[in-house]
């Protein structure tokens, strides 16, 4: 039987301290709730309540991260982290939405409803909820609201203060694996990553064309704060030149800097020196995404996005796997936004199977579980690699296997060290940076050699505003449009006009718009195809405002 007192307290407390003041309806989307920070107080409190119920239901530690990632500073957001470090299970998203939107007077009923629906009988369990926040001015206050929600249902909030989103995922997994994954604190996180990095790198810090220096854009956020600890631990093995560090006061969070800015504007962030042929990287506001880039001798900007990181990692892991002589299946998961040239390269040249998932890392993560070694990345730089239990067991056995050669045994050990370098719980900018640096070092490559693996197809992303974006429905990992009728046929015939033409449309999960993607053999064709498809969307899906213009 549920403890009536506890949720009665929660209900009374909510009305008093965190009343719902806004009328706008919020939806738990691709990245949890995200909106103006001023509208989120009651949502945070209620997510604290929900986290306790989820933790009791799963009999595990649950995480709550207060962040709005790459959004502007006045925004904020919240997402729940499930026991294995995944995003909140999709079947609970409607509950999160319900909790966030219900009027104060109905909150108690909603709590009861959930307890009943999931038959939660252990309402007295003092479950742990780990709470983290980014560097936004609104975050301390909102994280306190989460903790108050946790306390109201007699849960135990463990406030980690300012941490990156991937650190919080890591803490959840450490706790739920009884520390088998690592120590559930920041020291444990840095130690795990840097020990693995230094072990693989050895004492030869530069190699061939690889130099142990990277220019790092911290987006004036938590990614800047945290890299300082890492820098110390890395010593001379990797020199990280940091820019856009809010402590120095050089700028505002995510403003003209950070991974999202660089990827969407295809340009250098503010505040970084544009030294020619120097490897630069940018992380986003909660440090779960990373992109690399450089300027060439002619001052041209070159972007190395998530597709590039994915292909680099998959190719390297394939080589290392071959060295162990162990049979395991390795695959790459992309979304429809992955550049067609990257898909071609990985499937035709590297012979690594590629699967497609819907946008949003939770979908990619899920699909990657089908492989022993699953590499997944969104083009925007969010991704990681996950390894099955079978992989880890075979590699461990391989290190001791008498029938293996010494080289094979060493390859197994190295593979295991590499697994320690990778934050398997979620895409992690810091861990991904160390992975890229490890691979480039091993190959003795500078950034242009990495880029030379394949040539991106020119592409263009557009937004179309329509009355109701949900009139667009899709299938086949969002690559085919089911409704409105005729739209897919129109897209097919437009794409067929251009060599290497490809285009798809889907409603955004984070903005009230329809996204149009197009790629083709030339920039002019990609631009034209995108605009033509955007116009079709406008015509067939109830566009509002000015129709998209077709370039001549
Ligand atoms: C084209 C694109 O970059 N879409 C982004 C964006 O989703 P949309 O559903 O497209 O708005 O935000 C998501 C959350 O950050 C991210 O996972 C995704 O890759
Ligand atoms: Mg992010």
Coordinates of C-alpha atoms and ligand atoms in Angstrom, one line a residue:
X1 CA 0.0 0.0 0.0
X2 CA 1.3 3.4 -0.8
X3 CA 2.1 5.7 2.0
X4 CA -0.7 8.3 1.9
X5 CA 1.2 10.7 4.1
X6 CA 4.2 11.1 1.7
X7 CA 2.3 12.1 -1.3
X8 CA -0.1 14.2 0.6
X9 CA 2.9 16.2 1.8
X10 CA 4.1 16.4 -1.8
X11 CA 0.8 17.7 -2.9
X12 CA 0.6 20.4 -0.2
X13 CA 4.2 21.4 -0.7
X14 CA 3.7 21.8 -4.4
X15 CA 0.8 24.2 -4.0
X16 CA 2.7 26.3 -1.5
X17 CA 6.2 26.3 -3.0
X18 CA 5.9 25.4 -6.6
X19 CA 2.5 26.3 -7.9
X20 CA 1.9 25.9 -11.6
X21 CA 1.8 29.4 -12.9
X22 CA 1.8 28.9 -16.7
X23 CA -1.0 27.7 -18.9
X24 CA 1.2 26.6 -21.8
X25 CA 1.3 22.9 -22.5
X26 CA 4.7 21.3 -22.3
X27 CA 5.7 18.0 -24.0
X28 CA 8.4 15.6 -22.9
X29 CA 10.2 15.5 -26.2
X30 CA 13.5 14.3 -27.7
X31 CA 15.5 15.9 -25.0
X32 CA 13.0 16.1 -22.1
X33 CA 11.4 19.4 -21.3
X34 CA 13.0 22.5 -22.7
X35 CA 11.6 26.1 -22.5
X36 CA 12.1 29.5 -20.8
X37 CA 13.6 28.9 -17.4
X38 CA 10.9 31.1 -15.8
X39 CA 8.2 28.6 -16.8
X40 CA 9.9 25.5 -15.4
X41 CA 9.9 25.7 -11.6
X42 CA 6.8 23.5 -11.1
X43 CA 8.0 21.1 -13.8
X44 CA 11.3 20.6 -12.0
X45 CA 9.5 19.9 -8.7
X46 CA 7.2 17.4 -10.4
X47 CA 10.1 15.7 -12.2
X48 CA 11.6 15.2 -8.7
X49 CA 8.4 13.5 -7.7
X50 CA 8.3 11.4 -10.9
X51 CA 12.0 10.4 -10.5
X52 CA 11.2 9.0 -7.0
X53 CA 8.3 7.0 -8.4
X54 CA 10.4 5.7 -11.3
X55 CA 13.2 4.8 -8.9
X56 CA 10.8 2.8 -6.7
X57 CA 9.3 1.1 -9.8
X58 CA 12.7 0.2 -11.2
X59 CA 14.2 -0.4 -7.7
X60 CA 17.2 1.5 -9.0
X61 CA 18.9 4.9 -8.9
X62 CA 17.5 7.4 -11.3
X63 CA 19.1 10.6 -12.6
X64 CA 17.7 14.1 -13.2
X65 CA 19.7 16.6 -15.3
X66 CA 18.9 20.3 -15.3
X67 CA 20.1 21.7 -18.6
X68 CA 19.0 23.2 -21.9
X69 CA 22.1 22.0 -23.7
X70 CA 22.9 24.3 -26.7
X71 CA 19.9 26.5 -26.2
X72 CA 20.4 30.2 -25.3
X73 CA 21.1 31.1 -21.7
X74 CA 17.6 32.2 -20.6
X75 CA 16.2 28.7 -21.5
X76 CA 16.5 25.7 -19.3
X77 CA 15.3 22.1 -19.3
X78 CA 15.2 18.8 -17.6
X79 CA 15.7 15.2 -18.5
X80 CA 15.4 11.9 -16.6
X81 CA 18.1 9.3 -16.8
X82 CA 17.1 5.6 -16.5
X83 CA 19.0 2.9 -14.6
X84 CA 21.4 1.8 -17.4
X85 CA 22.2 5.4 -18.2
X86 CA 19.6 5.6 -21.1
X87 CA 17.1 8.4 -21.6
X88 CA 13.8 7.9 -19.8
X89 CA 11.9 4.9 -21.3
X90 CA 9.5 6.1 -24.0
X91 CA 6.4 4.6 -22.4
X92 CA 7.0 6.9 -19.4
X93 CA 7.2 10.1 -21.5
X94 CA 3.4 10.6 -21.5
X95 CA 3.5 10.3 -17.7
X96 CA 6.2 13.0 -17.6
X97 CA 4.0 15.2 -19.8
X98 CA 1.0 14.5 -17.6
X99 CA 2.9 15.4 -14.4
X100 CA 4.2 18.6 -16.0
X101 CA 0.8 19.8 -17.2
X102 CA -1.7 18.7 -14.6
X103 CA -3.3 21.5 -12.5
X104 CA -2.2 21.7 -8.9
X105 CA -5.5 20.3 -7.7
X106 CA -5.0 17.2 -9.8
X107 CA -1.4 16.5 -8.9
X108 CA -2.3 14.2 -6.1
X109 CA -4.7 12.1 -8.3
X110 CA -2.0 11.8 -10.9
X111 CA 0.6 10.5 -8.4
X112 CA -2.0 8.0 -7.3
X113 CA -2.9 7.0 -10.8
X114 CA 0.8 6.2 -11.6
X115 CA 1.3 4.3 -8.4
X116 CA -1.8 2.2 -9.2
X117 CA -0.9 1.8 -12.9
X118 CA 2.5 0.3 -12.0
X119 CA 1.5 -1.3 -8.8
X120 CA 4.2 0.5 -6.9
X121 CA 4.0 -1.0 -3.4
X122 CA 7.4 0.1 -2.0
X123 CA 6.4 3.7 -1.4
X124 CA 8.6 3.8 1.7
X125 CA 11.9 2.9 0.0
X126 CA 14.4 5.7 0.4
X127 CA 15.5 5.6 -3.2
X128 CA 18.4 7.7 -4.4
X129 CA 18.0 10.3 -7.1
X130 CA 21.2 11.8 -8.5
X131 CA 20.8 15.4 -9.6
X132 CA 23.1 17.5 -11.8
X133 CA 22.9 20.9 -13.4
X134 CA 24.7 23.0 -16.1
X135 CA 26.1 26.5 -15.6
X136 CA 23.0 28.6 -16.4
X137 CA 22.1 31.2 -13.8
X138 CA 18.6 29.6 -13.4
X139 CA 20.0 26.1 -12.8
X140 CA 20.8 26.2 -9.0
X141 CA 17.2 27.4 -8.3
X142 CA 15.7 24.8 -10.6
X143 CA 17.9 21.9 -9.3
X144 CA 16.7 22.8 -5.8
X145 CA 13.1 22.5 -7.0
X146 CA 14.0 18.9 -8.3
X147 CA 15.5 18.1 -4.9
X148 CA 12.5 19.4 -3.1
X149 CA 10.3 17.2 -5.2
X150 CA 12.5 14.2 -4.4
X151 CA 12.3 15.0 -0.7
X152 CA 8.6 15.5 -0.7
X153 CA 8.1 11.8 -1.6
X154 CA 10.8 10.8 0.9
X155 CA 13.4 10.0 -1.7
X156 CA 17.1 10.9 -1.2
X157 CA 18.4 13.5 -3.6
X158 CA 22.1 13.4 -4.2
X159 CA 23.1 16.7 -5.6
X160 CA 26.3 16.6 -7.7
X161 CA 26.2 20.3 -8.4
X162 CA 27.5 21.4 -11.8
X163 CA 28.4 18.5 -14.0
X164 CA 28.2 17.6 -17.7
X165 CA 25.2 15.6 -18.8
X166 CA 27.4 12.5 -19.6
X167 CA 29.0 12.7 -16.2
X168 CA 25.5 12.4 -14.6
X169 CA 24.7 9.4 -16.8
X170 CA 28.0 7.9 -15.7
X171 CA 27.2 8.4 -12.0
X172 CA 23.8 6.7 -12.4
X173 CA 25.4 3.6 -14.0
X174 CA 28.2 3.5 -11.5
X175 CA 25.7 3.4 -8.7
X176 CA 23.4 0.9 -10.3
X177 CA 26.3 -1.5 -11.1
X178 CA 27.5 -1.3 -7.6
X179 CA 30.6 0.6 -8.8
X180 CA 31.6 -2.0 -11.4
X181 CA 31.4 0.7 -14.1
X182 CA 33.5 3.1 -12.0
X183 CA 33.5 5.3 -8.9
X184 CA 30.4 7.4 -8.8
X185 CA 32.1 10.8 -8.4
X186 CA 34.0 13.2 -10.6
X187 CA 37.4 12.0 -9.5
X188 CA 36.4 8.5 -10.6
X189 CA 35.2 9.7 -13.9
X190 CA 38.4 11.6 -14.7
X191 CA 40.6 8.8 -13.5
X192 CA 38.9 6.2 -15.6
X193 CA 39.1 8.3 -18.8
X194 CA 42.6 9.7 -18.4
X195 CA 44.2 6.4 -17.1
X196 CA 42.9 4.7 -20.2
X197 CA 44.0 7.5 -22.5
X198 CA 47.5 7.7 -21.1
X199 CA 47.9 3.9 -21.2
X200 CA 47.1 3.7 -24.9
X201 CA 49.1 6.8 -25.8
X202 CA 52.3 5.6 -24.1
X203 CA 55.2 8.0 -23.9
X204 CA 55.4 9.0 -27.6
X205 CA 53.1 12.0 -27.5
X206 CA 53.5 13.1 -31.1
X207 CA 53.6 10.7 -34.0
X208 CA 53.9 11.2 -37.8
X209 CA 51.7 14.2 -38.6
X210 CA 49.9 14.1 -35.3
X211 CA 50.7 16.8 -32.7
X212 CA 49.5 16.6 -29.2
X213 CA 47.7 19.9 -29.2
X214 CA 44.0 20.7 -29.6
X215 CA 42.2 24.0 -29.5
X216 CA 39.1 23.6 -27.5
X217 CA 35.9 25.8 -27.5
X218 CA 34.1 25.3 -24.2
X219 CA 30.9 27.2 -25.3
X220 CA 31.3 29.2 -22.1
X221 CA 29.6 26.4 -20.2
X222 CA 30.2 23.3 -18.2
X223 CA 32.4 21.8 -20.9
X224 CA 34.9 24.6 -20.1
X225 CA 34.7 24.2 -16.4
X226 CA 35.3 20.5 -16.5
X227 CA 38.1 20.3 -19.0
X228 CA 40.3 22.0 -16.5
X229 CA 40.4 19.0 -14.2
X230 CA 41.0 16.8 -17.2
X231 CA 43.9 19.0 -18.4
X232 CA 45.6 18.6 -15.2
X233 CA 45.2 14.8 -15.3
X234 CA 46.3 14.6 -18.9
X235 CA 49.6 16.5 -18.3
X236 CA 51.7 16.7 -21.4
X237 CA 50.0 13.7 -23.1
X238 CA 47.5 16.1 -24.7
X239 CA 47.7 19.9 -24.5
X240 CA 44.2 21.4 -24.5
X241 CA 44.2 25.1 -25.3
X242 CA 41.0 26.3 -23.9
X243 CA 38.8 29.2 -25.2
X244 CA 35.3 30.4 -24.5
X245 CA 35.6 29.7 -20.8
X246 CA 33.0 31.7 -18.9
X247 CA 35.3 32.0 -15.9
X248 CA 37.6 34.2 -17.9
X249 CA 34.5 36.1 -18.9
X250 CA 35.0 36.0 -22.6
X251 CA 31.3 35.5 -23.5
X252 CA 27.9 34.1 -22.9
X253 CA 26.8 30.5 -22.9
X254 CA 26.4 29.1 -26.4
X255 CA 26.5 32.6 -27.9
X256 CA 28.3 32.4 -31.2
X257 CA 30.2 29.4 -30.0
X258 CA 29.8 25.8 -29.2
X259 CA 29.2 22.7 -31.2
X260 CA 25.7 23.6 -32.4
X261 CA 26.7 27.0 -33.6
X262 CA 29.7 25.6 -35.5
X263 CA 27.7 22.8 -37.1
X264 CA 24.7 24.9 -38.1
X265 CA 26.6 27.9 -39.3
X266 CA 29.6 25.9 -40.7
X267 CA 32.0 28.5 -39.4
X268 CA 34.5 29.2 -36.7
X269 CA 33.1 30.1 -33.2
X270 CA 33.9 33.5 -31.8
X271 CA 36.9 33.8 -29.6
X272 CA 39.1 31.1 -31.2
X273 CA 42.4 31.9 -33.0
X274 CA 42.1 30.9 -36.7
X275 CA 45.5 29.3 -37.0
X276 CA 45.9 27.4 -40.2
X277 CA 45.6 23.6 -40.2
X278 CA 45.2 23.5 -36.4
X279 CA 42.9 20.9 -35.0
X280 CA 40.0 22.7 -33.2
X281 CA 36.9 21.3 -31.4
X282 CA 33.7 22.7 -29.9
X283 CA 31.4 21.1 -27.3
X284 CA 27.9 22.2 -26.5
X285 CA 26.4 23.7 -23.4
X286 CA 26.1 20.4 -21.5
X287 CA 29.1 18.8 -23.1
X288 CA 27.4 15.8 -24.7
X289 CA 28.2 16.8 -28.3
X290 CA 31.5 17.6 -30.1
X291 CA 32.5 18.6 -33.6
X292 CA 36.1 19.2 -35.0
X293 CA 37.1 21.7 -37.6
X294 CA 40.1 23.6 -39.1
X295 CA 41.0 26.3 -41.5
X296 CA 43.1 25.4 -44.5
X297 CA 46.0 27.4 -46.1
X298 CA 43.4 29.4 -48.1
X299 CA 41.4 30.3 -45.0
X300 CA 38.6 27.9 -45.9
X301 CA 36.6 26.3 -43.1
X302 CA 36.4 22.5 -42.9
X303 CA 34.0 20.7 -40.5
X304 CA 34.5 17.2 -39.1
X305 CA 31.0 16.4 -37.8
X306 CA 29.5 13.4 -36.0
X307 CA 29.5 11.4 -39.3
X308 CA 33.3 11.8 -39.5
X309 CA 33.8 10.8 -35.8
X310 CA 31.6 7.8 -36.4
X311 CA 33.4 6.6 -39.4
X312 CA 36.8 7.2 -37.8
X313 CA 35.8 5.2 -34.8
X314 CA 34.1 2.4 -36.7
X315 CA 37.1 1.9 -39.0
X316 CA 39.6 1.9 -36.1
X317 CA 37.5 -0.5 -34.0
X318 CA 37.3 -2.8 -37.0
X319 CA 41.1 -2.9 -37.4
X320 CA 41.6 -3.5 -33.7
X321 CA 39.0 -6.3 -33.7
X322 CA 40.8 -7.9 -36.6
X323 CA 44.0 -7.8 -34.6
X324 CA 42.4 -9.7 -31.8
X325 CA 41.2 -12.4 -34.2
X326 CA 37.9 -12.6 -32.3
X327 CA 34.6 -12.8 -34.2
X328 CA 32.2 -10.2 -33.1
X329 CA 29.7 -8.2 -35.1
X330 CA 30.4 -4.5 -35.5
X331 CA 27.8 -2.0 -36.9
X332 CA 27.2 1.7 -37.3
X333 CA 23.9 3.4 -36.6
X334 CA 23.1 6.7 -38.3
X335 CA 20.1 8.9 -38.9
X336 CA 18.8 10.1 -42.2
X337 CA 20.8 13.3 -41.6
X338 CA 24.1 11.4 -42.0
X339 CA 25.8 12.5 -45.2
X340 CA 25.3 10.0 -48.0
X341 CA 29.1 9.9 -48.6
X342 CA 29.8 8.8 -45.1
X343 CA 27.2 5.9 -45.4
X344 CA 28.8 4.9 -48.7
X345 CA 32.3 5.0 -47.3
X346 CA 31.5 2.9 -44.2
X347 CA 29.4 0.3 -46.0
X348 CA 31.2 0.0 -49.3
X349 CA 34.8 0.7 -48.4
X350 CA 35.0 -0.5 -44.9
X351 CA 32.3 -3.2 -45.2
X352 CA 30.8 -2.2 -41.9
X353 CA 27.0 -2.7 -41.9
X354 CA 25.0 0.6 -41.4
X355 CA 21.5 0.7 -39.8
X356 CA 19.3 3.7 -39.6
X357 CA 17.3 5.0 -36.7
X358 CA 14.9 7.9 -36.1
X359 CA 16.4 11.3 -34.9
X360 CA 17.2 11.4 -31.2
X361 CA 20.0 9.5 -29.5
X362 CA 17.7 7.3 -27.6
X363 CA 16.6 5.7 -30.9
X364 CA 20.2 5.3 -32.1
X365 CA 21.3 3.8 -28.8
X366 CA 18.5 1.3 -28.9
X367 CA 19.4 0.2 -32.4
X368 CA 23.1 0.0 -31.5
X369 CA 22.3 -2.6 -28.9
X370 CA 21.8 -5.1 -31.8
X371 CA 25.5 -5.3 -32.3
X372 CA 28.3 -6.6 -30.2
X373 CA 30.1 -3.3 -31.0
X374 CA 27.6 -0.6 -31.9
X375 CA 28.9 2.8 -33.0
X376 CA 26.2 5.5 -33.2
X377 CA 26.4 9.2 -33.9
X378 CA 24.1 11.9 -35.0
X379 CA 25.6 14.2 -37.6
X380 CA 25.5 17.0 -35.1
X381 CA 28.2 15.2 -33.0
X382 CA 26.2 13.4 -30.4
X383 CA 27.1 9.8 -30.1
X384 CA 29.2 7.0 -28.6
X385 CA 30.1 3.3 -28.9
X386 CA 28.5 0.6 -26.9
X387 CA 29.9 -2.9 -26.3
X388 CA 27.9 -6.1 -25.4
X389 CA 28.7 -8.2 -22.4
X390 CA 29.8 -10.9 -24.8
X391 CA 32.4 -8.5 -26.3
X392 CA 33.9 -7.7 -22.9
X393 CA 33.9 -11.4 -21.8
X394 CA 35.6 -12.6 -25.0
X395 CA 38.2 -9.8 -24.8
X396 CA 38.9 -10.6 -21.2
X397 CA 39.3 -14.3 -22.0
X398 CA 41.5 -13.3 -25.0
X399 CA 44.0 -11.6 -22.8
X400 CA 44.7 -15.0 -21.1
X401 CA 44.1 -17.3 -24.0
X402 CA 47.1 -19.6 -24.6
X403 CA 46.2 -20.4 -28.1
X404 CA 46.4 -16.7 -29.0
X405 CA 49.6 -15.1 -30.2
X406 CA 51.2 -12.4 -28.0
X407 CA 50.0 -9.8 -30.5
X408 CA 46.4 -11.0 -30.2
X409 CA 46.6 -11.0 -26.4
X410 CA 47.9 -7.4 -26.5
X411 CA 45.2 -6.4 -29.0
X412 CA 42.6 -7.7 -26.5
X413 CA 44.1 -5.7 -23.6
X414 CA 44.3 -2.6 -25.7
X415 CA 40.7 -3.1 -26.8
X416 CA 39.6 -3.3 -23.1
X417 CA 41.5 -0.2 -22.3
X418 CA 39.8 1.6 -25.2
X419 CA 36.4 0.5 -23.8
X420 CA 37.4 2.3 -20.5
X421 CA 38.1 5.4 -22.5
X422 CA 34.6 5.5 -23.9
X423 CA 31.6 6.6 -21.9
X424 CA 29.1 3.9 -23.0
X425 CA 26.3 5.4 -21.1
X426 CA 25.6 8.3 -23.5
X427 CA 27.4 10.5 -26.0
X428 CA 30.1 12.4 -24.2
X429 CA 32.1 15.3 -25.7
X430 CA 35.1 14.8 -23.4
X431 CA 35.3 11.1 -23.9
X432 CA 34.7 11.4 -27.7
X433 CA 37.5 14.0 -27.9
X434 CA 39.9 11.6 -26.2
X435 CA 38.8 8.8 -28.5
X436 CA 39.4 10.9 -31.6
X437 CA 42.8 12.0 -30.3
X438 CA 43.7 8.4 -29.6
X439 CA 42.9 7.3 -33.1
X440 CA 44.6 10.2 -34.9
X441 CA 47.6 9.7 -32.7
X442 CA 47.8 6.0 -33.5
X443 CA 47.5 6.7 -37.2
X444 CA 49.9 9.6 -37.1
X445 CA 47.3 11.7 -38.9
X446 CA 46.7 15.4 -39.0
X447 CA 43.2 16.6 -39.4
X448 CA 43.3 16.9 -43.2
X449 CA 44.3 13.2 -43.4
X450 CA 41.2 12.3 -41.4
X451 CA 39.1 14.4 -43.7
X452 CA 40.6 12.7 -46.8
X453 CA 38.8 9.4 -46.0
X454 CA 35.8 10.6 -48.1
X455 CA 34.3 13.8 -49.6
X456 CA 31.0 15.0 -48.1
X457 CA 28.1 15.5 -50.5
X458 CA 27.0 19.2 -50.4
X459 CA 23.8 19.4 -48.3
X460 CA 21.3 21.9 -47.1
X461 CA 18.9 21.9 -44.1
X462 CA 15.8 24.1 -44.2
X463 CA 12.9 24.9 -41.9
X464 CA 9.3 25.3 -43.0
X465 CA 6.6 26.7 -40.8
X466 CA 3.2 25.0 -41.1
X467 CA -0.1 25.2 -39.2
X468 CA 0.3 21.8 -37.7
X469 CA 3.6 20.0 -38.1
X470 CA 2.0 16.7 -37.1
X471 CA 0.3 16.4 -40.4
X472 CA 3.7 15.1 -41.6
X473 CA 4.1 11.5 -40.7
X474 CA 7.0 9.3 -41.6
X475 CA 8.3 5.7 -41.7
X476 CA 11.5 3.8 -42.3
X477 CA 13.6 5.8 -39.9
X478 CA 12.0 9.0 -41.1
X479 CA 13.3 8.6 -44.6
X480 CA 9.8 8.1 -46.2
X481 CA 6.9 10.4 -45.8
X482 CA 3.5 8.8 -45.3
X483 CA 1.3 11.9 -45.1
X484 CA 0.3 14.3 -46.6
X485 CA -0.6 12.2 -49.5
X486 CA 1.5 12.7 -52.7
X487 CA 4.3 14.5 -50.8
X488 CA 6.7 11.5 -51.0
X489 CA 6.0 11.1 -54.7
X490 CA 6.8 14.7 -55.2
X491 CA 10.0 14.4 -53.2
X492 CA 11.1 11.4 -55.2
X493 CA 10.6 13.1 -58.6
X494 CA 12.4 16.3 -57.4
X495 CA 15.4 14.3 -56.1
X496 CA 15.6 12.3 -59.3
X497 CA 16.3 15.4 -61.3
X498 CA 19.7 15.9 -59.6
X499 CA 22.8 13.6 -59.7
X500 CA 23.2 12.0 -56.2
X501 CA 20.0 13.8 -55.1
X502 CA 18.4 12.8 -51.8
X503 CA 15.9 14.6 -49.7
X504 CA 13.5 13.9 -46.8
X505 CA 11.2 15.8 -44.5
X506 CA 10.1 15.3 -40.9
X507 CA 8.5 17.3 -38.1
X508 CA 11.0 18.5 -35.6
X509 CA 10.8 17.1 -32.1
X510 CA 12.2 20.2 -30.5
X511 CA 10.9 23.1 -32.5
X512 CA 7.5 23.9 -34.0
X513 CA 8.6 23.5 -37.6
X514 CA 9.1 20.9 -40.4
X515 CA 12.8 20.1 -41.3
X516 CA 13.8 19.6 -44.9
X517 CA 17.1 18.0 -45.7
X518 CA 18.6 17.7 -49.2
X519 CA 21.9 16.6 -50.6
X520 CA 23.2 16.4 -54.1
X521 CA 26.4 16.3 -56.2
X522 CA 26.9 20.1 -56.2
X523 CA 26.1 22.9 -53.7
X524 CA 23.8 24.6 -56.2
X525 CA 21.8 21.4 -56.8
X526 CA 21.5 20.7 -53.0
X527 CA 20.3 24.3 -52.4
X528 CA 17.8 24.0 -55.2
X529 CA 16.5 20.6 -54.2
X530 CA 16.0 21.7 -50.6
X531 CA 14.1 24.8 -51.7
X532 CA 11.9 22.8 -54.1
X533 CA 11.1 20.2 -51.5
X534 CA 10.4 23.0 -48.9
X535 CA 8.0 24.6 -51.3
X536 CA 6.2 21.3 -51.8
X537 CA 5.9 20.9 -48.0
X538 CA 4.6 24.5 -47.8
X539 CA 1.9 23.7 -50.4
X540 CA 0.9 20.2 -49.3
X541 CA 1.3 20.5 -45.5
X542 CA -0.4 23.9 -44.8
X543 CA 2.5 26.3 -44.8
X544 CA 2.2 29.6 -43.2
X545 CA 4.0 32.9 -43.8
X546 CA 6.0 33.5 -47.0
X547 CA 6.6 30.5 -49.2
X548 CA 10.2 29.3 -49.6
X549 CA 12.0 30.9 -52.6
X550 CA 13.7 28.7 -55.2
X551 CA 17.2 29.9 -56.0
X552 CA 17.7 30.5 -59.8
Ligands
LIG1 C1 18.5 17.8 -37.4 C2 18.9 17.9 -36.0 O1 20.1 18.2 -35.8 N1 18.0 17.5 -35.1 C3 18.4 17.6 -33.7 C4 17.2 18.2 -32.9 O2 16.1 17.4 -33.1 P1 14.8 17.7 -33.9 O3 13.8 16.7 -33.6 O4 15.3 17.7 -35.4 O5 14.4 19.1 -33.6 O6 17.5 18.2 -31.5 C5 17.7 16.9 -30.9 C6 17.9 17.0 -29.4 O7 19.1 17.8 -29.1 C7 18.9 16.2 -31.6 O8 19.0 14.9 -31.1 C8 18.6 16.2 -33.2 O9 19.7 15.6 -33.8
LIG2 MG1 23.7 18.7 -25.4

